[in-house]
């Protein structure tokens, strides 16, 4: 309260600074109809006090804090979460290329991307991740970490891999066709088209079709991770 009194006094001083030096503010005590005295001031002073009132209201407004909501494995996945996960995947692909162009450790960045977005931490016994990359013809499907790394940065596991993420790309945008959340919300599947802008030709885009299926990460349920990723170029006649 003492601090607010000090702030109020400072603001009051500044409020009267709005009154031109040629204006005389003369307080006048008057008793209307025999009631209590009231104070009359000039219009300029009233204007300054109006500014004061607004500033004081802002100063007294309590600050609000955004608190991240933790999720559990039983919380239903939402469409907004699915969309945010696709956006984060696209941004990660661009960032791998950025690190590559700057001469940084792009392999480490690619591994970080894979671990963040694909559900290697949630695989159950007897199952595997399902990844059908766009630029794969001999080894059409990938399921382990080395195969993922090979596809994204061309690390040599398969000779056909040139390193999709180190093309590199300047931007990736996407248009969602639709999203399906299973009853109970344990997984969410989405399909659409993403558009890749190559660094070598920034005025062009490469159109690619995608399908992602997400589940909640067992190690961090607030994160959605991919269990199925199918990507392909549109059919051309």
PDB file of C-alpha atoms in Angstrom:
ATOM      1  CA  UNK A   1       0.000   0.000   0.000  1.00  0.00           C
ATOM      2  CA  UNK A   2       2.855   2.379   0.862  1.00  0.00           C
ATOM      3  CA  UNK A   3       4.377   1.738  -2.590  1.00  0.00           C
ATOM      4  CA  UNK A   4       1.021   2.500  -4.264  1.00  0.00           C
ATOM      5  CA  UNK A   5       0.846   5.812  -2.364  1.00  0.00           C
ATOM      6  CA  UNK A   6       4.269   6.764  -3.700  1.00  0.00           C
ATOM      7  CA  UNK A   7       3.274   5.771  -7.257  1.00  0.00           C
ATOM      8  CA  UNK A   8       0.042   7.751  -6.920  1.00  0.00           C
ATOM      9  CA  UNK A   9       1.930  10.842  -5.769  1.00  0.00           C
ATOM     10  CA  UNK A  10       4.351  10.622  -8.700  1.00  0.00           C
ATOM     11  CA  UNK A  11       1.513  10.133 -11.175  1.00  0.00           C
ATOM     12  CA  UNK A  12      -0.388  13.075  -9.664  1.00  0.00           C
ATOM     13  CA  UNK A  13       2.634  15.296 -10.216  1.00  0.00           C
ATOM     14  CA  UNK A  14       2.884  14.145 -13.830  1.00  0.00           C
ATOM     15  CA  UNK A  15      -0.830  14.631 -14.364  1.00  0.00           C
ATOM     16  CA  UNK A  16      -0.579  18.345 -13.683  1.00  0.00           C
ATOM     17  CA  UNK A  17       2.330  18.486 -16.110  1.00  0.00           C
ATOM     18  CA  UNK A  18      -0.347  18.215 -18.823  1.00  0.00           C
ATOM     19  CA  UNK A  19      -1.630  21.649 -17.818  1.00  0.00           C
ATOM     20  CA  UNK A  20      -0.046  24.434 -19.919  1.00  0.00           C
ATOM     21  CA  UNK A  21       2.118  26.901 -17.976  1.00  0.00           C
ATOM     22  CA  UNK A  22      -0.224  29.734 -18.960  1.00  0.00           C
ATOM     23  CA  UNK A  23      -3.172  28.036 -17.306  1.00  0.00           C
ATOM     24  CA  UNK A  24      -3.902  28.839 -13.695  1.00  0.00           C
ATOM     25  CA  UNK A  25      -5.501  26.018 -11.770  1.00  0.00           C
ATOM     26  CA  UNK A  26      -7.432  27.588  -8.939  1.00  0.00           C
ATOM     27  CA  UNK A  27      -9.122  25.255  -6.521  1.00  0.00           C
ATOM     28  CA  UNK A  28     -12.456  26.714  -5.422  1.00  0.00           C
ATOM     29  CA  UNK A  29     -14.433  25.402  -2.485  1.00  0.00           C
ATOM     30  CA  UNK A  30     -18.172  25.598  -3.021  1.00  0.00           C
ATOM     31  CA  UNK A  31     -21.117  24.250  -1.069  1.00  0.00           C
ATOM     32  CA  UNK A  32     -23.858  23.196  -3.505  1.00  0.00           C
ATOM     33  CA  UNK A  33     -27.260  23.419  -1.853  1.00  0.00           C
ATOM     34  CA  UNK A  34     -25.722  23.516   1.591  1.00  0.00           C
ATOM     35  CA  UNK A  35     -23.929  20.200   1.166  1.00  0.00           C
ATOM     36  CA  UNK A  36     -20.279  19.298   1.592  1.00  0.00           C
ATOM     37  CA  UNK A  37     -17.627  21.452  -0.171  1.00  0.00           C
ATOM     38  CA  UNK A  38     -16.472  20.276  -3.589  1.00  0.00           C
ATOM     39  CA  UNK A  39     -13.271  21.167  -5.439  1.00  0.00           C
ATOM     40  CA  UNK A  40     -13.464  22.787  -8.880  1.00  0.00           C
ATOM     41  CA  UNK A  41     -10.462  22.718 -11.200  1.00  0.00           C
ATOM     42  CA  UNK A  42      -9.798  23.748 -14.775  1.00  0.00           C
ATOM     43  CA  UNK A  43     -10.622  21.525 -17.755  1.00  0.00           C
ATOM     44  CA  UNK A  44      -6.907  21.016 -18.424  1.00  0.00           C
ATOM     45  CA  UNK A  45      -6.398  19.738 -14.919  1.00  0.00           C
ATOM     46  CA  UNK A  46      -9.351  17.381 -15.318  1.00  0.00           C
ATOM     47  CA  UNK A  47      -7.739  16.078 -18.493  1.00  0.00           C
ATOM     48  CA  UNK A  48      -4.524  15.428 -16.604  1.00  0.00           C
ATOM     49  CA  UNK A  49      -6.401  13.663 -13.829  1.00  0.00           C
ATOM     50  CA  UNK A  50      -8.146  11.487 -16.399  1.00  0.00           C
ATOM     51  CA  UNK A  51      -4.740  10.352 -17.608  1.00  0.00           C
ATOM     52  CA  UNK A  52      -3.768   9.784 -13.976  1.00  0.00           C
ATOM     53  CA  UNK A  53      -6.821   7.618 -13.335  1.00  0.00           C
ATOM     54  CA  UNK A  54      -6.110   5.456 -16.354  1.00  0.00           C
ATOM     55  CA  UNK A  55      -2.448   5.057 -15.432  1.00  0.00           C
ATOM     56  CA  UNK A  56      -3.344   4.197 -11.833  1.00  0.00           C
ATOM     57  CA  UNK A  57      -5.825   1.561 -12.996  1.00  0.00           C
ATOM     58  CA  UNK A  58      -3.131  -0.061 -15.130  1.00  0.00           C
ATOM     59  CA  UNK A  59      -0.617   0.087 -12.274  1.00  0.00           C
ATOM     60  CA  UNK A  60      -3.047  -1.575  -9.864  1.00  0.00           C
ATOM     61  CA  UNK A  61      -4.066  -4.379 -12.242  1.00  0.00           C
ATOM     62  CA  UNK A  62      -2.612  -7.643 -10.924  1.00  0.00           C
ATOM     63  CA  UNK A  63      -0.240  -9.514 -13.243  1.00  0.00           C
ATOM     64  CA  UNK A  64      -1.407 -12.824 -14.656  1.00  0.00           C
ATOM     65  CA  UNK A  65       0.905 -15.804 -15.026  1.00  0.00           C
ATOM     66  CA  UNK A  66       0.587 -18.436 -17.745  1.00  0.00           C
ATOM     67  CA  UNK A  67       0.979 -21.878 -16.194  1.00  0.00           C
ATOM     68  CA  UNK A  68       1.786 -24.833 -18.446  1.00  0.00           C
ATOM     69  CA  UNK A  69      -0.783 -27.598 -17.988  1.00  0.00           C
ATOM     70  CA  UNK A  70       0.818 -30.984 -17.417  1.00  0.00           C
ATOM     71  CA  UNK A  71      -0.802 -33.911 -19.179  1.00  0.00           C
ATOM     72  CA  UNK A  72      -1.190 -37.548 -18.186  1.00  0.00           C
ATOM     73  CA  UNK A  73      -1.344 -40.603 -20.440  1.00  0.00           C
ATOM     74  CA  UNK A  74      -5.085 -40.817 -19.817  1.00  0.00           C
ATOM     75  CA  UNK A  75      -5.802 -37.262 -21.057  1.00  0.00           C
ATOM     76  CA  UNK A  76      -7.531 -37.297 -24.465  1.00  0.00           C
ATOM     77  CA  UNK A  77      -5.462 -35.937 -27.337  1.00  0.00           C
ATOM     78  CA  UNK A  78      -6.992 -32.837 -28.933  1.00  0.00           C
ATOM     79  CA  UNK A  79      -6.989 -31.558 -32.497  1.00  0.00           C
ATOM     80  CA  UNK A  80      -5.148 -28.423 -31.375  1.00  0.00           C
ATOM     81  CA  UNK A  81      -2.366 -30.560 -29.925  1.00  0.00           C
ATOM     82  CA  UNK A  82      -2.114 -32.533 -33.163  1.00  0.00           C
ATOM     83  CA  UNK A  83      -1.855 -29.363 -35.219  1.00  0.00           C
ATOM     84  CA  UNK A  84       0.804 -27.961 -32.895  1.00  0.00           C
ATOM     85  CA  UNK A  85       2.787 -31.206 -33.177  1.00  0.00           C
ATOM     86  CA  UNK A  86       2.757 -31.042 -36.992  1.00  0.00           C
ATOM     87  CA  UNK A  87       3.856 -27.401 -36.836  1.00  0.00           C
ATOM     88  CA  UNK A  88       6.741 -28.300 -34.526  1.00  0.00           C
ATOM     89  CA  UNK A  89       7.836 -31.129 -36.854  1.00  0.00           C
ATOM     90  CA  UNK A  90       7.923 -28.732 -39.828  1.00  0.00           C
ATOM     91  CA  UNK A  91       9.893 -26.143 -37.863  1.00  0.00           C
ATOM     92  CA  UNK A  92      12.373 -28.824 -36.808  1.00  0.00           C
ATOM     93  CA  UNK A  93      13.090 -29.801 -40.419  1.00  0.00           C
ATOM     94  CA  UNK A  94      13.869 -26.174 -41.252  1.00  0.00           C
ATOM     95  CA  UNK A  95      16.115 -25.877 -38.207  1.00  0.00           C
ATOM     96  CA  UNK A  96      18.192 -28.940 -39.153  1.00  0.00           C
ATOM     97  CA  UNK A  97      18.887 -27.230 -42.479  1.00  0.00           C
ATOM     98  CA  UNK A  98      19.753 -23.990 -40.702  1.00  0.00           C
ATOM     99  CA  UNK A  99      22.330 -25.767 -38.536  1.00  0.00           C
ATOM    100  CA  UNK A 100      23.717 -27.543 -41.602  1.00  0.00           C
ATOM    101  CA  UNK A 101      24.142 -24.274 -43.522  1.00  0.00           C
ATOM    102  CA  UNK A 102      25.862 -22.596 -40.585  1.00  0.00           C
ATOM    103  CA  UNK A 103      28.417 -25.407 -40.266  1.00  0.00           C
ATOM    104  CA  UNK A 104      27.026 -26.644 -36.953  1.00  0.00           C
ATOM    105  CA  UNK A 105      26.477 -30.172 -35.651  1.00  0.00           C
ATOM    106  CA  UNK A 106      23.499 -30.984 -37.836  1.00  0.00           C
ATOM    107  CA  UNK A 107      23.642 -34.697 -36.979  1.00  0.00           C
ATOM    108  CA  UNK A 108      23.117 -33.911 -33.300  1.00  0.00           C
ATOM    109  CA  UNK A 109      20.251 -31.583 -34.256  1.00  0.00           C
ATOM    110  CA  UNK A 110      18.700 -34.315 -36.431  1.00  0.00           C
ATOM    111  CA  UNK A 111      18.907 -36.859 -33.601  1.00  0.00           C
ATOM    112  CA  UNK A 112      17.302 -34.328 -31.264  1.00  0.00           C
ATOM    113  CA  UNK A 113      14.495 -33.830 -33.788  1.00  0.00           C
ATOM    114  CA  UNK A 114      13.903 -37.570 -34.174  1.00  0.00           C
ATOM    115  CA  UNK A 115      13.896 -38.231 -30.436  1.00  0.00           C
ATOM    116  CA  UNK A 116      11.540 -35.327 -29.824  1.00  0.00           C
ATOM    117  CA  UNK A 117       8.975 -36.143 -32.501  1.00  0.00           C
ATOM    118  CA  UNK A 118       9.035 -39.937 -32.940  1.00  0.00           C
ATOM    119  CA  UNK A 119       7.869 -42.358 -30.248  1.00  0.00           C
ATOM    120  CA  UNK A 120      11.070 -44.331 -29.724  1.00  0.00           C
ATOM    121  CA  UNK A 121      10.481 -43.931 -25.979  1.00  0.00           C
ATOM    122  CA  UNK A 122       7.025 -45.504 -26.180  1.00  0.00           C
ATOM    123  CA  UNK A 123       7.493 -48.611 -28.339  1.00  0.00           C
ATOM    124  CA  UNK A 124       5.918 -51.725 -26.850  1.00  0.00           C
ATOM    125  CA  UNK A 125       7.398 -55.196 -27.212  1.00  0.00           C
ATOM    126  CA  UNK A 126       6.791 -56.714 -30.630  1.00  0.00           C
ATOM    127  CA  UNK A 127       5.887 -53.394 -32.263  1.00  0.00           C
ATOM    128  CA  UNK A 128       7.838 -50.826 -34.298  1.00  0.00           C
ATOM    129  CA  UNK A 129       7.540 -47.300 -35.599  1.00  0.00           C
ATOM    130  CA  UNK A 130       6.059 -47.034 -39.088  1.00  0.00           C
ATOM    131  CA  UNK A 131       7.846 -44.524 -41.323  1.00  0.00           C
ATOM    132  CA  UNK A 132       7.337 -44.332 -45.083  1.00  0.00           C
ATOM    133  CA  UNK A 133       9.615 -41.484 -46.274  1.00  0.00           C
ATOM    134  CA  UNK A 134       8.999 -39.450 -49.412  1.00  0.00           C
ATOM    135  CA  UNK A 135      12.333 -39.998 -51.109  1.00  0.00           C
ATOM    136  CA  UNK A 136      12.719 -43.747 -50.655  1.00  0.00           C
ATOM    137  CA  UNK A 137      12.334 -46.323 -53.414  1.00  0.00           C
ATOM    138  CA  UNK A 138      14.615 -49.247 -52.541  1.00  0.00           C
ATOM    139  CA  UNK A 139      14.214 -49.172 -48.768  1.00  0.00           C
ATOM    140  CA  UNK A 140      10.664 -47.933 -48.624  1.00  0.00           C
ATOM    141  CA  UNK A 141      10.063 -48.216 -44.884  1.00  0.00           C
ATOM    142  CA  UNK A 142      12.178 -47.250 -41.877  1.00  0.00           C
ATOM    143  CA  UNK A 143      11.778 -48.231 -38.229  1.00  0.00           C
ATOM    144  CA  UNK A 144      15.016 -47.850 -36.236  1.00  0.00           C
ATOM    145  CA  UNK A 145      17.054 -44.818 -35.264  1.00  0.00           C
ATOM    146  CA  UNK A 146      19.918 -45.406 -37.706  1.00  0.00           C
ATOM    147  CA  UNK A 147      17.465 -45.639 -40.611  1.00  0.00           C
ATOM    148  CA  UNK A 148      15.777 -42.419 -39.537  1.00  0.00           C
ATOM    149  CA  UNK A 149      19.097 -40.592 -39.271  1.00  0.00           C
ATOM    150  CA  UNK A 150      20.132 -41.923 -42.669  1.00  0.00           C
ATOM    151  CA  UNK A 151      17.015 -40.573 -44.306  1.00  0.00           C
ATOM    152  CA  UNK A 152      17.092 -37.128 -42.710  1.00  0.00           C
ATOM    153  CA  UNK A 153      20.802 -36.345 -43.123  1.00  0.00           C
ATOM    154  CA  UNK A 154      22.186 -39.042 -45.465  1.00  0.00           C
ATOM    155  CA  UNK A 155      24.407 -40.665 -42.860  1.00  0.00           C
ATOM    156  CA  UNK A 156      25.272 -43.650 -45.041  1.00  0.00           C
ATOM    157  CA  UNK A 157      23.048 -46.506 -43.864  1.00  0.00           C
ATOM    158  CA  UNK A 158      21.366 -46.588 -47.260  1.00  0.00           C
ATOM    159  CA  UNK A 159      23.046 -45.263 -50.394  1.00  0.00           C
ATOM    160  CA  UNK A 160      19.762 -43.878 -51.744  1.00  0.00           C
ATOM    161  CA  UNK A 161      19.522 -41.405 -48.854  1.00  0.00           C
ATOM    162  CA  UNK A 162      20.729 -37.944 -49.782  1.00  0.00           C
ATOM    163  CA  UNK A 163      19.641 -36.273 -46.561  1.00  0.00           C
ATOM    164  CA  UNK A 164      16.122 -34.921 -46.833  1.00  0.00           C
ATOM    165  CA  UNK A 165      16.497 -32.327 -44.052  1.00  0.00           C
ATOM    166  CA  UNK A 166      19.799 -30.954 -45.377  1.00  0.00           C
ATOM    167  CA  UNK A 167      18.356 -30.142 -48.782  1.00  0.00           C
ATOM    168  CA  UNK A 168      18.026 -27.668 -47.041  1.00  0.00           C
ATOM    169  CA  UNK A 169      14.627 -25.994 -46.691  1.00  0.00           C
ATOM    170  CA  UNK A 170      13.963 -22.359 -45.815  1.00  0.00           C
ATOM    171  CA  UNK A 171      10.342 -22.902 -44.791  1.00  0.00           C
ATOM    172  CA  UNK A 172       7.644 -25.546 -44.465  1.00  0.00           C
ATOM    173  CA  UNK A 173       3.944 -24.736 -44.320  1.00  0.00           C
ATOM    174  CA  UNK A 174       1.073 -27.210 -44.216  1.00  0.00           C
ATOM    175  CA  UNK A 175      -2.627 -27.502 -45.010  1.00  0.00           C
ATOM    176  CA  UNK A 176      -4.609 -30.025 -42.977  1.00  0.00           C
ATOM    177  CA  UNK A 177      -7.128 -32.167 -44.843  1.00  0.00           C
ATOM    178  CA  UNK A 178      -8.560 -33.635 -41.674  1.00  0.00           C
ATOM    179  CA  UNK A 179      -7.829 -35.017 -38.219  1.00  0.00           C
ATOM    180  CA  UNK A 180      -9.313 -38.112 -36.574  1.00  0.00           C
ATOM    181  CA  UNK A 181      -9.199 -38.581 -32.815  1.00  0.00           C
ATOM    182  CA  UNK A 182     -10.042 -42.146 -31.749  1.00  0.00           C
ATOM    183  CA  UNK A 183     -12.818 -42.566 -29.151  1.00  0.00           C
ATOM    184  CA  UNK A 184     -11.204 -41.987 -25.790  1.00  0.00           C
ATOM    185  CA  UNK A 185      -8.516 -39.803 -27.337  1.00  0.00           C
ATOM    186  CA  UNK A 186      -5.561 -42.192 -27.016  1.00  0.00           C
ATOM    187  CA  UNK A 187      -4.301 -41.311 -30.513  1.00  0.00           C
ATOM    188  CA  UNK A 188      -4.799 -38.710 -33.192  1.00  0.00           C
ATOM    189  CA  UNK A 189      -4.255 -39.131 -36.929  1.00  0.00           C
ATOM    190  CA  UNK A 190      -4.025 -36.274 -39.404  1.00  0.00           C
ATOM    191  CA  UNK A 191      -3.557 -35.981 -43.168  1.00  0.00           C
ATOM    192  CA  UNK A 192      -2.811 -33.067 -45.413  1.00  0.00           C
ATOM    193  CA  UNK A 193      -0.265 -31.429 -47.663  1.00  0.00           C
ATOM    194  CA  UNK A 194       2.920 -29.701 -46.673  1.00  0.00           C
ATOM    195  CA  UNK A 195       4.782 -27.272 -48.897  1.00  0.00           C
ATOM    196  CA  UNK A 196       8.585 -27.148 -48.691  1.00  0.00           C
ATOM    197  CA  UNK A 197      10.520 -24.073 -49.820  1.00  0.00           C
ATOM    198  CA  UNK A 198      14.058 -25.064 -50.897  1.00  0.00           C
ATOM    199  CA  UNK A 199      16.910 -22.728 -50.012  1.00  0.00           C
ATOM    200  CA  UNK A 200      18.250 -23.056 -53.553  1.00  0.00           C
ATOM    201  CA  UNK A 201      14.959 -21.858 -55.065  1.00  0.00           C
ATOM    202  CA  UNK A 202      13.143 -19.695 -52.497  1.00  0.00           C
ATOM    203  CA  UNK A 203      10.443 -18.661 -54.976  1.00  0.00           C
ATOM    204  CA  UNK A 204       9.254 -22.261 -55.418  1.00  0.00           C
ATOM    205  CA  UNK A 205       7.553 -24.883 -53.278  1.00  0.00           C
ATOM    206  CA  UNK A 206       7.614 -28.672 -53.286  1.00  0.00           C
ATOM    207  CA  UNK A 207       4.208 -30.194 -52.609  1.00  0.00           C
ATOM    208  CA  UNK A 208       4.150 -33.369 -50.485  1.00  0.00           C
ATOM    209  CA  UNK A 209       1.277 -35.391 -48.991  1.00  0.00           C
ATOM    210  CA  UNK A 210       1.477 -36.542 -45.375  1.00  0.00           C
ATOM    211  CA  UNK A 211      -0.222 -38.663 -42.751  1.00  0.00           C
ATOM    212  CA  UNK A 212       0.854 -38.615 -39.098  1.00  0.00           C
ATOM    213  CA  UNK A 213      -0.476 -40.662 -36.212  1.00  0.00           C
ATOM    214  CA  UNK A 214       0.332 -39.377 -32.720  1.00  0.00           C
ATOM    215  CA  UNK A 215       0.183 -40.815 -29.214  1.00  0.00           C
ATOM    216  CA  UNK A 216       1.199 -39.339 -25.887  1.00  0.00           C
ATOM    217  CA  UNK A 217       4.815 -39.962 -24.935  1.00  0.00           C
ATOM    218  CA  UNK A 218       5.180 -42.429 -22.076  1.00  0.00           C
ATOM    219  CA  UNK A 219       8.098 -40.460 -20.651  1.00  0.00           C
ATOM    220  CA  UNK A 220       6.442 -37.025 -21.062  1.00  0.00           C
ATOM    221  CA  UNK A 221       2.682 -37.246 -21.704  1.00  0.00           C
ATOM    222  CA  UNK A 222       2.540 -33.513 -22.442  1.00  0.00           C
ATOM    223  CA  UNK A 223       4.356 -34.292 -25.704  1.00  0.00           C
ATOM    224  CA  UNK A 224       2.709 -35.941 -28.707  1.00  0.00           C
ATOM    225  CA  UNK A 225       4.949 -38.329 -30.616  1.00  0.00           C
ATOM    226  CA  UNK A 226       4.647 -39.998 -34.002  1.00  0.00           C
ATOM    227  CA  UNK A 227       4.015 -43.730 -34.344  1.00  0.00           C
ATOM    228  CA  UNK A 228       3.086 -43.617 -38.031  1.00  0.00           C
ATOM    229  CA  UNK A 229       4.420 -41.242 -40.680  1.00  0.00           C
ATOM    230  CA  UNK A 230       3.583 -41.667 -44.356  1.00  0.00           C
ATOM    231  CA  UNK A 231       4.857 -39.111 -46.839  1.00  0.00           C
ATOM    232  CA  UNK A 232       4.648 -39.131 -50.619  1.00  0.00           C
ATOM    233  CA  UNK A 233       4.600 -36.856 -53.671  1.00  0.00           C
ATOM    234  CA  UNK A 234       1.278 -36.446 -55.501  1.00  0.00           C
ATOM    235  CA  UNK A 235       0.560 -38.726 -58.433  1.00  0.00           C
ATOM    236  CA  UNK A 236       1.329 -37.208 -61.819  1.00  0.00           C
ATOM    237  CA  UNK A 237      -0.173 -38.436 -65.092  1.00  0.00           C
TER     238      UNK A 237
END
